[in-house]
mmCIF file of C-alpha atoms in Angstrom:
data_model
loop_
_atom_site.group_PDB
_atom_site.id
_atom_site.type_symbol
_atom_site.label_atom_id
_atom_site.label_comp_id
_atom_site.label_asym_id
_atom_site.label_seq_id
_atom_site.Cartn_x
_atom_site.Cartn_y
_atom_site.Cartn_z
ATOM 1 C CA MET A 637 -169.736 146.842 -20.229
ATOM 2 C CA ARG A 638 -167.083 147.686 -22.815
ATOM 3 C CA ARG A 639 -168.015 151.370 -22.536
ATOM 4 C CA SER A 640 -167.500 151.279 -18.748
ATOM 5 C CA ALA A 641 -164.142 149.573 -19.151
ATOM 6 C CA ALA A 642 -163.113 152.130 -21.775
ATOM 7 C CA ILE A 643 -163.988 154.987 -19.405
ATOM 8 C CA MET A 644 -161.947 153.369 -16.656
ATOM 9 C CA PHE A 645 -158.975 152.894 -18.979
ATOM 10 C CA ALA A 646 -159.175 156.516 -20.168
ATOM 11 C CA SER A 647 -159.196 157.704 -16.554
ATOM 12 C CA ILE A 648 -155.993 155.801 -15.835
ATOM 13 C CA LEU A 649 -154.335 157.306 -18.902
ATOM 14 C CA ALA A 650 -155.407 160.781 -17.816
ATOM 15 C CA ALA A 651 -153.859 160.197 -14.408
ATOM 16 C CA CYS A 652 -150.612 159.173 -16.071
ATOM 17 C CA ALA A 653 -150.587 162.290 -18.241
ATOM 18 C CA SER A 654 -151.072 164.543 -15.234
ATOM 19 C CA GLN A 655 -148.254 162.922 -13.251
ATOM 20 C CA GLY A 656 -145.385 165.403 -13.003
ATOM 21 C CA ASN A 657 -141.774 164.928 -12.077
ATOM 22 C CA PRO A 658 -141.309 164.093 -8.402
ATOM 23 C CA PRO A 659 -139.735 166.811 -6.302
ATOM 24 C CA THR A 660 -136.066 166.758 -5.435
ATOM 25 C CA THR A 661 -135.674 165.006 -2.100
ATOM 26 C CA VAL A 662 -132.021 165.548 -1.321
ATOM 27 C CA SER A 663 -130.451 168.775 -0.146
ATOM 28 C CA GLY A 664 -127.486 167.093 1.527
ATOM 29 C CA ILE A 665 -126.510 163.481 2.043
ATOM 30 C CA PRO A 666 -124.952 162.227 5.282
ATOM 31 C CA GLY A 667 -121.702 160.340 4.729
ATOM 32 C CA PHE A 668 -120.662 162.497 1.767
ATOM 33 C CA GLN A 669 -118.383 164.770 3.764
ATOM 34 C CA PRO A 670 -115.319 166.151 1.952
ATOM 35 C CA TYR A 671 -111.931 164.601 2.613
ATOM 36 C CA SER A 672 -110.301 165.902 5.771
ATOM 37 C CA PRO A 673 -107.965 164.738 8.573
ATOM 38 C CA ASN A 674 -111.083 164.039 10.644
ATOM 39 C CA LEU A 675 -112.330 161.224 8.403
ATOM 40 C CA PRO A 676 -112.236 157.751 10.006
ATOM 41 C CA ASN A 677 -109.371 155.414 9.103
ATOM 42 C CA TYR A 678 -109.719 153.150 6.087
ATOM 43 C CA ARG A 679 -111.052 149.708 6.903
ATOM 44 C CA ILE A 680 -109.592 146.645 5.255
ATOM 45 C CA PHE A 681 -111.712 144.543 2.889
ATOM 46 C CA PRO A 682 -111.237 141.114 1.284
ATOM 47 C CA GLY A 683 -108.937 141.448 -1.713
ATOM 48 C CA ASP A 684 -106.691 144.078 -0.120
ATOM 49 C CA GLN A 685 -102.993 143.197 0.168
ATOM 50 C CA LEU A 686 -101.162 143.922 3.408
ATOM 51 C CA GLU A 687 -97.397 144.292 3.795
ATOM 52 C CA ILE A 688 -96.370 143.100 7.249
ATOM 53 C CA THR A 689 -92.847 143.883 8.463
ATOM 54 C CA VAL A 690 -91.641 142.111 11.609
ATOM 55 C CA TYR A 691 -88.444 143.886 12.678
ATOM 56 C CA SER A 692 -87.098 141.325 15.140
ATOM 57 C CA ALA A 693 -87.798 138.380 12.810
ATOM 58 C CA PRO A 694 -87.487 139.475 9.162
ATOM 59 C CA GLU A 695 -88.121 135.922 7.993
ATOM 60 C CA LEU A 696 -91.725 136.345 9.172
ATOM 61 C CA SER A 697 -92.246 139.517 7.145
ATOM 62 C CA ARG A 698 -94.405 139.066 4.085
ATOM 63 C CA THR A 699 -97.168 140.419 1.864
ATOM 64 C CA VAL A 700 -100.529 138.722 2.404
ATOM 65 C CA THR A 701 -103.882 139.002 0.658
ATOM 66 C CA VAL A 702 -107.045 139.244 2.728
ATOM 67 C CA GLY A 703 -109.136 136.197 1.860
ATOM 68 C CA PRO A 704 -112.849 136.093 1.029
ATOM 69 C CA ASP A 705 -113.476 135.131 4.653
ATOM 70 C CA GLY A 706 -111.742 138.331 5.816
ATOM 71 C CA ARG A 707 -108.725 136.523 7.312
ATOM 72 C CA ILE A 708 -104.985 136.541 6.706
ATOM 73 C CA HIS A 709 -102.481 133.752 7.347
ATOM 74 C CA MET A 710 -99.113 134.222 9.054
ATOM 75 C CA PRO A 711 -96.476 131.644 10.021
ATOM 76 C CA LEU A 712 -96.836 130.204 13.534
ATOM 77 C CA LEU A 713 -100.186 131.933 14.031
ATOM 78 C CA ASP A 714 -103.821 130.975 13.678
ATOM 79 C CA PRO A 715 -105.763 132.757 10.900
ATOM 80 C CA ILE A 716 -106.417 136.375 11.913
ATOM 81 C CA MET A 717 -109.668 138.190 11.092
ATOM 82 C CA VAL A 718 -108.790 141.627 9.685
ATOM 83 C CA ALA A 719 -111.800 142.548 7.520
ATOM 84 C CA ASN A 720 -113.598 145.742 8.529
ATOM 85 C CA ARG A 721 -110.695 146.718 10.803
ATOM 86 C CA THR A 722 -108.258 149.603 10.569
ATOM 87 C CA LEU A 723 -104.479 149.278 10.187
ATOM 88 C CA PRO A 724 -103.792 150.268 13.841
ATOM 89 C CA GLU A 725 -106.284 147.625 14.989
ATOM 90 C CA ILE A 726 -104.676 144.968 12.773
ATOM 91 C CA ASN A 727 -101.212 145.958 13.944
ATOM 92 C CA GLN A 728 -102.288 145.447 17.550
ATOM 93 C CA GLN A 729 -103.928 142.108 16.718
ATOM 94 C CA ILE A 730 -100.800 140.685 15.115
ATOM 95 C CA TYR A 731 -98.599 142.116 17.871
ATOM 96 C CA SER A 732 -100.699 140.398 20.534
ATOM 97 C CA ALA A 733 -100.728 137.103 18.608
ATOM 98 C CA MET A 734 -96.919 137.155 18.173
ATOM 99 C CA SER A 735 -96.220 138.095 21.794
ATOM 100 C CA SER A 736 -96.331 134.433 22.785
ATOM 101 C CA ARG A 737 -93.768 133.556 20.089
ATOM 102 C CA LEU A 738 -91.349 136.494 20.074
ATOM 103 C CA VAL A 739 -89.655 138.500 22.784
ATOM 104 C CA ASP A 740 -90.002 141.686 20.746
ATOM 105 C CA PRO A 741 -92.845 141.378 18.199
ATOM 106 C CA SER A 742 -92.528 144.991 16.997
ATOM 107 C CA LEU A 743 -94.062 145.280 13.541
ATOM 108 C CA ASP A 744 -95.722 147.571 11.040
ATOM 109 C CA VAL A 745 -98.657 146.888 8.743
ATOM 110 C CA PHE A 746 -99.215 148.799 5.497
ATOM 111 C CA VAL A 747 -101.610 148.461 2.577
ATOM 112 C CA ALA A 748 -99.498 147.133 -0.296
ATOM 113 C CA GLN A 749 -102.364 147.175 -2.785
ATOM 114 C CA TYR A 750 -106.071 147.878 -2.554
ATOM 115 C CA GLY A 751 -108.514 145.301 -3.828
ATOM 116 C CA PRO A 752 -111.016 145.980 -6.630
ATOM 117 C CA GLN A 753 -113.195 148.988 -5.903
ATOM 118 C CA GLN A 754 -116.576 147.710 -7.049
ATOM 119 C CA VAL A 755 -120.120 149.053 -6.932
ATOM 120 C CA PHE A 756 -123.383 147.542 -8.148
ATOM 121 C CA VAL A 757 -125.650 149.485 -10.482
ATOM 122 C CA GLY A 758 -129.117 148.056 -11.124
ATOM 123 C CA GLY A 759 -132.614 148.958 -12.214
ATOM 124 C CA GLN A 760 -133.312 151.102 -15.243
ATOM 125 C CA VAL A 761 -129.812 151.249 -16.739
ATOM 126 C CA GLY A 762 -128.480 149.895 -19.998
ATOM 127 C CA GLN A 763 -126.152 147.262 -18.513
ATOM 128 C CA PRO A 764 -126.964 146.530 -14.859
ATOM 129 C CA GLY A 765 -124.365 144.692 -12.834
ATOM 130 C CA ILE A 766 -121.078 145.087 -10.985
ATOM 131 C CA ILE A 767 -118.698 147.741 -12.260
ATOM 132 C CA GLU A 768 -115.163 148.444 -11.126
ATOM 133 C CA ILE A 769 -114.746 152.108 -10.329
ATOM 134 C CA PRO A 770 -111.479 153.602 -11.621
ATOM 135 C CA GLY A 771 -111.178 156.206 -8.874
ATOM 136 C CA GLN A 772 -113.305 158.859 -7.228
ATOM 137 C CA ILE A 773 -116.563 158.861 -9.203
ATOM 138 C CA ASP A 774 -120.136 159.761 -8.349
ATOM 139 C CA ALA A 775 -123.507 158.099 -8.951
ATOM 140 C CA LEU A 776 -124.060 159.798 -12.309
ATOM 141 C CA GLN A 777 -120.703 158.612 -13.631
ATOM 142 C CA ALA A 778 -121.426 155.088 -12.364
ATOM 143 C CA VAL A 779 -124.751 155.065 -14.218
ATOM 144 C CA ILE A 780 -122.994 156.204 -17.409
ATOM 145 C CA MET A 781 -120.457 153.382 -17.004
ATOM 146 C CA ALA A 782 -123.422 150.982 -16.649
ATOM 147 C CA GLY A 783 -124.832 152.000 -20.041
ATOM 148 C CA GLY A 784 -126.759 155.112 -19.025
ATOM 149 C CA PHE A 785 -130.409 155.555 -18.111
ATOM 150 C CA THR A 786 -133.151 153.729 -19.982
ATOM 151 C CA SER A 787 -136.168 155.629 -21.278
ATOM 152 C CA ASN A 788 -138.150 154.444 -18.241
ATOM 153 C CA ALA A 789 -135.666 155.664 -15.637
ATOM 154 C CA ASN A 790 -136.581 157.998 -12.811
ATOM 155 C CA GLU A 791 -133.434 160.129 -12.762
ATOM 156 C CA ARG A 792 -134.670 162.247 -9.853
ATOM 157 C CA GLN A 793 -135.144 159.380 -7.395
ATOM 158 C CA VAL A 794 -132.004 157.240 -7.752
ATOM 159 C CA ILE A 795 -131.436 155.131 -4.637
ATOM 160 C CA LEU A 796 -128.002 154.802 -3.029
ATOM 161 C CA VAL A 797 -127.503 152.019 -0.473
ATOM 162 C CA ARG A 798 -124.358 152.023 1.646
ATOM 163 C CA ARG A 799 -123.075 149.994 4.557
ATOM 164 C CA GLN A 800 -121.532 152.213 7.198
ATOM 165 C CA PRO A 801 -118.362 151.201 9.100
ATOM 166 C CA SER A 802 -120.599 150.435 12.094
ATOM 167 C CA GLY A 803 -122.450 147.831 9.995
ATOM 168 C CA GLU A 804 -125.616 149.916 9.717
ATOM 169 C CA ILE A 805 -127.267 150.008 6.282
ATOM 170 C CA SER A 806 -128.181 153.509 5.088
ATOM 171 C CA SER A 807 -129.989 154.607 1.938
ATOM 172 C CA TRP A 808 -130.746 157.923 0.253
ATOM 173 C CA ALA A 809 -132.663 159.178 -2.771
ATOM 174 C CA ILE A 810 -130.519 161.299 -5.093
ATOM 175 C CA ASP A 811 -131.638 163.720 -7.792
ATOM 176 C CA VAL A 812 -129.058 162.542 -10.314
ATOM 177 C CA ARG A 813 -130.753 164.500 -13.118
ATOM 178 C CA SER A 814 -129.489 167.724 -11.542
ATOM 179 C CA GLY A 815 -125.965 166.383 -11.965
ATOM 180 C CA TRP A 816 -126.188 166.827 -15.726
ATOM 181 C CA HIS A 817 -126.017 170.578 -15.191
ATOM 182 C CA ASP A 818 -124.383 171.052 -11.784
ATOM 183 C CA PRO A 819 -122.939 168.139 -9.768
ATOM 184 C CA GLN A 820 -122.785 170.349 -6.672
ATOM 185 C CA LEU A 821 -126.523 170.992 -6.920
ATOM 186 C CA ALA A 822 -127.224 167.269 -7.090
ATOM 187 C CA ASN A 823 -125.082 166.537 -4.012
ATOM 188 C CA LEU A 824 -123.831 163.388 -5.698
ATOM 189 C CA GLY A 825 -120.721 162.850 -3.598
ATOM 190 C CA PRO A 826 -118.035 160.179 -4.193
ATOM 191 C CA LEU A 827 -119.028 156.533 -4.230
ATOM 192 C CA GLN A 828 -117.465 153.996 -1.917
ATOM 193 C CA ARG A 829 -116.628 150.333 -2.390
ATOM 194 C CA TYR A 830 -119.694 148.057 -2.383
ATOM 195 C CA ASP A 831 -122.177 150.921 -2.755
ATOM 196 C CA VAL A 832 -125.416 149.899 -4.483
ATOM 197 C CA ILE A 833 -127.008 152.274 -7.001
ATOM 198 C CA TYR A 834 -130.591 151.441 -7.968
ATOM 199 C CA VAL A 835 -132.455 153.386 -10.640
ATOM 200 C CA PRO A 836 -136.246 152.918 -10.270
ATOM 201 C CA ARG A 837 -138.865 153.298 -12.952
ATOM 202 C CA SER A 838 -140.339 156.720 -13.601
ATOM 203 C CA PRO A 839 -143.930 157.317 -12.396
ATOM 204 C CA ILE A 840 -145.188 157.193 -16.003
ATOM 205 C CA ALA A 841 -143.412 153.902 -16.622
ATOM 206 C CA GLN A 842 -144.823 152.460 -13.412
ATOM 207 C CA HIS A 843 -148.344 153.448 -14.401
ATOM 208 C CA ASN A 844 -147.884 151.993 -17.882
ATOM 209 C CA LEU A 845 -146.572 148.742 -16.413
ATOM 210 C CA PHE A 846 -149.568 148.603 -14.080
ATOM 211 C CA ILE A 847 -151.939 149.134 -17.003
ATOM 212 C CA GLN A 848 -150.311 146.392 -19.068
ATOM 213 C CA GLN A 849 -150.373 143.906 -16.197
ATOM 214 C CA TYR A 850 -153.928 144.818 -15.238
ATOM 215 C CA ILE A 851 -155.254 144.548 -18.778
ATOM 216 C CA ARG A 852 -153.435 141.310 -19.580
ATOM 217 C CA GLU A 853 -153.783 139.515 -16.265
ATOM 218 C CA ALA A 854 -156.722 140.896 -14.295
ATOM 219 C CA LEU A 855 -159.430 141.574 -16.865
ATOM 220 C CA PRO A 856 -161.459 138.781 -18.506
ATOM 221 C CA ILE A 857 -159.982 137.615 -21.778
ATOM 222 C CA ASP A 858 -162.580 139.347 -23.930
ATOM 223 C CA PHE A 859 -161.759 142.662 -22.225
ATOM 224 C CA SER A 860 -157.979 142.200 -22.493
ATOM 225 C CA LEU A 861 -158.316 141.466 -26.198
ATOM 226 C CA PHE A 862 -160.426 144.595 -26.622
ATOM 227 C CA TYR A 863 -157.597 146.722 -25.185
ATOM 228 C CA ASP A 864 -154.555 146.075 -27.338
ATOM 229 C CA VAL A 865 -152.025 147.595 -24.934
ATOM 230 C CA ARG A 866 -149.162 146.702 -27.209
ATOM 231 C CA SER A 867 -150.246 149.244 -29.793
ATOM 232 C CA GLY A 868 -151.582 151.784 -27.319
ATOM 233 C CA LEU A 869 -148.795 151.965 -24.739
ATOM 234 C CA ASN A 870 -145.536 150.893 -26.302
#
C-alpha cells in the first residue's frame, strides 16, 4: 500500500515539475486608452470636495465634501446625490433644485480637491491591503508599493478588476512580469480609483498546496505521517 501511495505522490511531483509558465493572455486591455479629449468626463466619488458658486446669492456659495453616502448638503435644499455623476450633471441637478428658491439660480460647480485615490492589492504580495496611489501608476508599481511579489506569485496572470462608469464589473489578466523589461509590452496601463489587483498563486505553488492539503487532510493518518511534506515541499 505504501509503495502505491509513493508512486502516486511521485507522479504528482512529476506533473508539477513539467508545468511551465502560462502563456501571456493579454495583447491589449479595454479601458486603458491613452488620455485624449474623447475620454468621458470625470465622475465624482465620496471624499471629493466640490466648490459651488451661486452668482445671484453668494451667501449660498460654499465648498462641500461628498459624503460616504454620495450626497452633498446645501442650504435650503434636500441632500443631493452626486456620486458617480459628472460636473455638468451635478450643475444641472443643483440648478433645478434651486429654481424653486431663486429667480436666477445660475451657478458653477468645480472640483476643489479630489479624494484619496485608493486601490486594493491582494493575493501573493508582501503587504496586501489598500494603498493610496500618488498619481498615475500601473499594476506593477502598485504591487511594488504593496511589498512586491511573494515567491509563490504568478506574475503572468495578475487579475485586474475594475468597475466601469456604467456600473459593469470588468476583469482582465495581465502579464505583469513583462513589465519588468518593457511596460509597453505588458500593456499595464494606468490604474484608476478603486481598482482591485489580485495576484494568484503560481501553478507550482497551487500544486504544492494541493499536495500538502491532500497528504495532511485526505490520506489516513499513517499515510500522512509517512509523507513528511514539511521537509519535502517547503
